[in-house]
């Protein structure tokens, strides 16, 4: 068979596929929508077996079909012609003008028409939009702050993204809200695509999975939905708990998981709790999730939160945030990394909008509601007890009139911690330390802030005490 005959066969196959696709579109879209937007589409045959070109009479219609049906068209054609890598939706030039000119000046216009540049088609990339996951560029492995609280999950994510046969699948990540699950999932996607640029990666929430599945059932087109998900080389599903109690969605999810695992492909699932604690999720799904590796991410401790703030601040080179403000945020906001980063962004943004200098007072005024809501109820009595134990003193020493450095410095540290970790006013703090004046408390706070920058032992002691009080 020569090249011309091969092209003819390919064109015939494309025509047959297009007829099938049109029938499917007419059935799923409904008569009105099909007649208005999809029926005017025509197949443009160019003999390329890997590319399908479709033409529409106006740019407005072209844009609408691209926005609403580009992904669907690609899936439909690939179901019939596996070699198809892209679908181009183009605007075709209107024919009447050319006919009129040819009638008046046949030969010159024929040359002009031949020389006129063809409209530039917008060709779908090798990996179409439906298969390019919405990965956040910030969420990569090198930007993930590793600590004992998340090291197992981080190493497991790195291993799953490595080239070659996966050592395990699925990977099930679980933690509370805003502690790094989504970051790791996106990092897996980035690393896997870097190693396999032509791979198909899908990333979606369980809620999106449910929504797309229900839409496919209503359109009577579950075949395309199943083919799309089960054709992925890496499937990332976030927040599995959202399909709890949704029987039909769980049925489809179970079969999707089975297909992915049976094909030896990679699957990553996340949830806010371990598989066995997912109420309302079928036992067979829980069993599948437990076959792979289950890794939890614990709540970040004070050191990790402080390191995360330093990393975040590096992305804000123009922001000048003192260490004591970073310490305040790390100490007070401890349940959620996302909330922690949001608090830093808020302080920086408010300072830029007002032109004020960022200091402790500015941070407290800006984040009063956030700090009050996130603060664990540490009491001054707890602070005094812990400080006296740390420095091997009696609690009464901290409220006494003694002024020796062995007592005065721990007292100042206790006042500093009381200002940082409680909502008590300066006069209230002073009264709890032997009836001292509020100016004494101010002096103590400023002195400890100064010493933390100069004395490593003082800084280490403060950090240790803050960590223990928080725990």
Coordinates of N, CA, C and O in Angstrom, one line a residue, residues 133 167 219 239-240 280 320 324 328 346 364 377 396 403 464:
X133 N -3.0 17.8 34.9 CA -3.6 18.1 36.2 C -3.4 19.5 36.7 O -2.4 20.1 36.4
X167 N 7.0 0.7 43.9 CA 7.2 -0.3 45.0 C 5.9 -0.6 45.8 O 5.8 -1.6 46.4
X219 N -25.8 12.2 31.6 CA -25.6 12.4 30.1 C -25.5 11.0 29.4 O -25.3 10.9 28.2
X239 N -9.2 14.1 49.7 CA -10.3 14.2 50.5 C -11.4 13.1 50.3 O -12.5 13.4 50.0
X240 N -10.9 11.9 50.5 CA -11.8 10.7 50.2 C -13.0 10.7 51.1 O -14.1 10.2 50.7
X280 N -18.9 5.5 56.9 CA -19.7 5.6 55.7 C -19.0 5.2 54.4 O -19.6 5.4 53.3
X320 N 9.8 42.8 55.9 CA 10.7 42.8 57.1 C 9.9 42.4 58.3 O 9.2 43.2 58.9
X324 N 10.6 38.1 66.7 CA 9.6 37.9 67.8 C 8.2 37.8 67.2 O 7.4 37.2 67.8
X328 N 5.8 34.6 67.7 CA 4.4 34.7 68.2 C 3.5 33.9 67.3 O 2.7 33.2 67.9
X346 N -1.3 37.9 56.0 CA -2.1 39.0 56.5 C -1.3 40.1 57.1 O -1.6 41.3 56.9
X364 N -0.2 41.8 66.9 CA -1.3 41.4 67.8 C -2.6 42.2 67.4 O -3.7 41.7 67.4
X377 N -5.4 27.7 76.1 CA -5.5 28.5 77.3 C -4.4 28.3 78.3 O -4.5 27.5 79.3
X396 N 7.6 30.5 94.6 CA 7.5 31.7 95.4 C 8.6 32.7 95.0 O 8.5 33.9 95.2
X403 N 16.2 40.2 93.9 CA 16.6 40.8 92.6 C 17.9 40.2 92.1 O 18.5 40.7 91.1
X464 N 12.4 26.2 74.5 CA 12.0 24.9 75.2 C 10.8 25.1 76.1 O 9.8 24.3 76.1

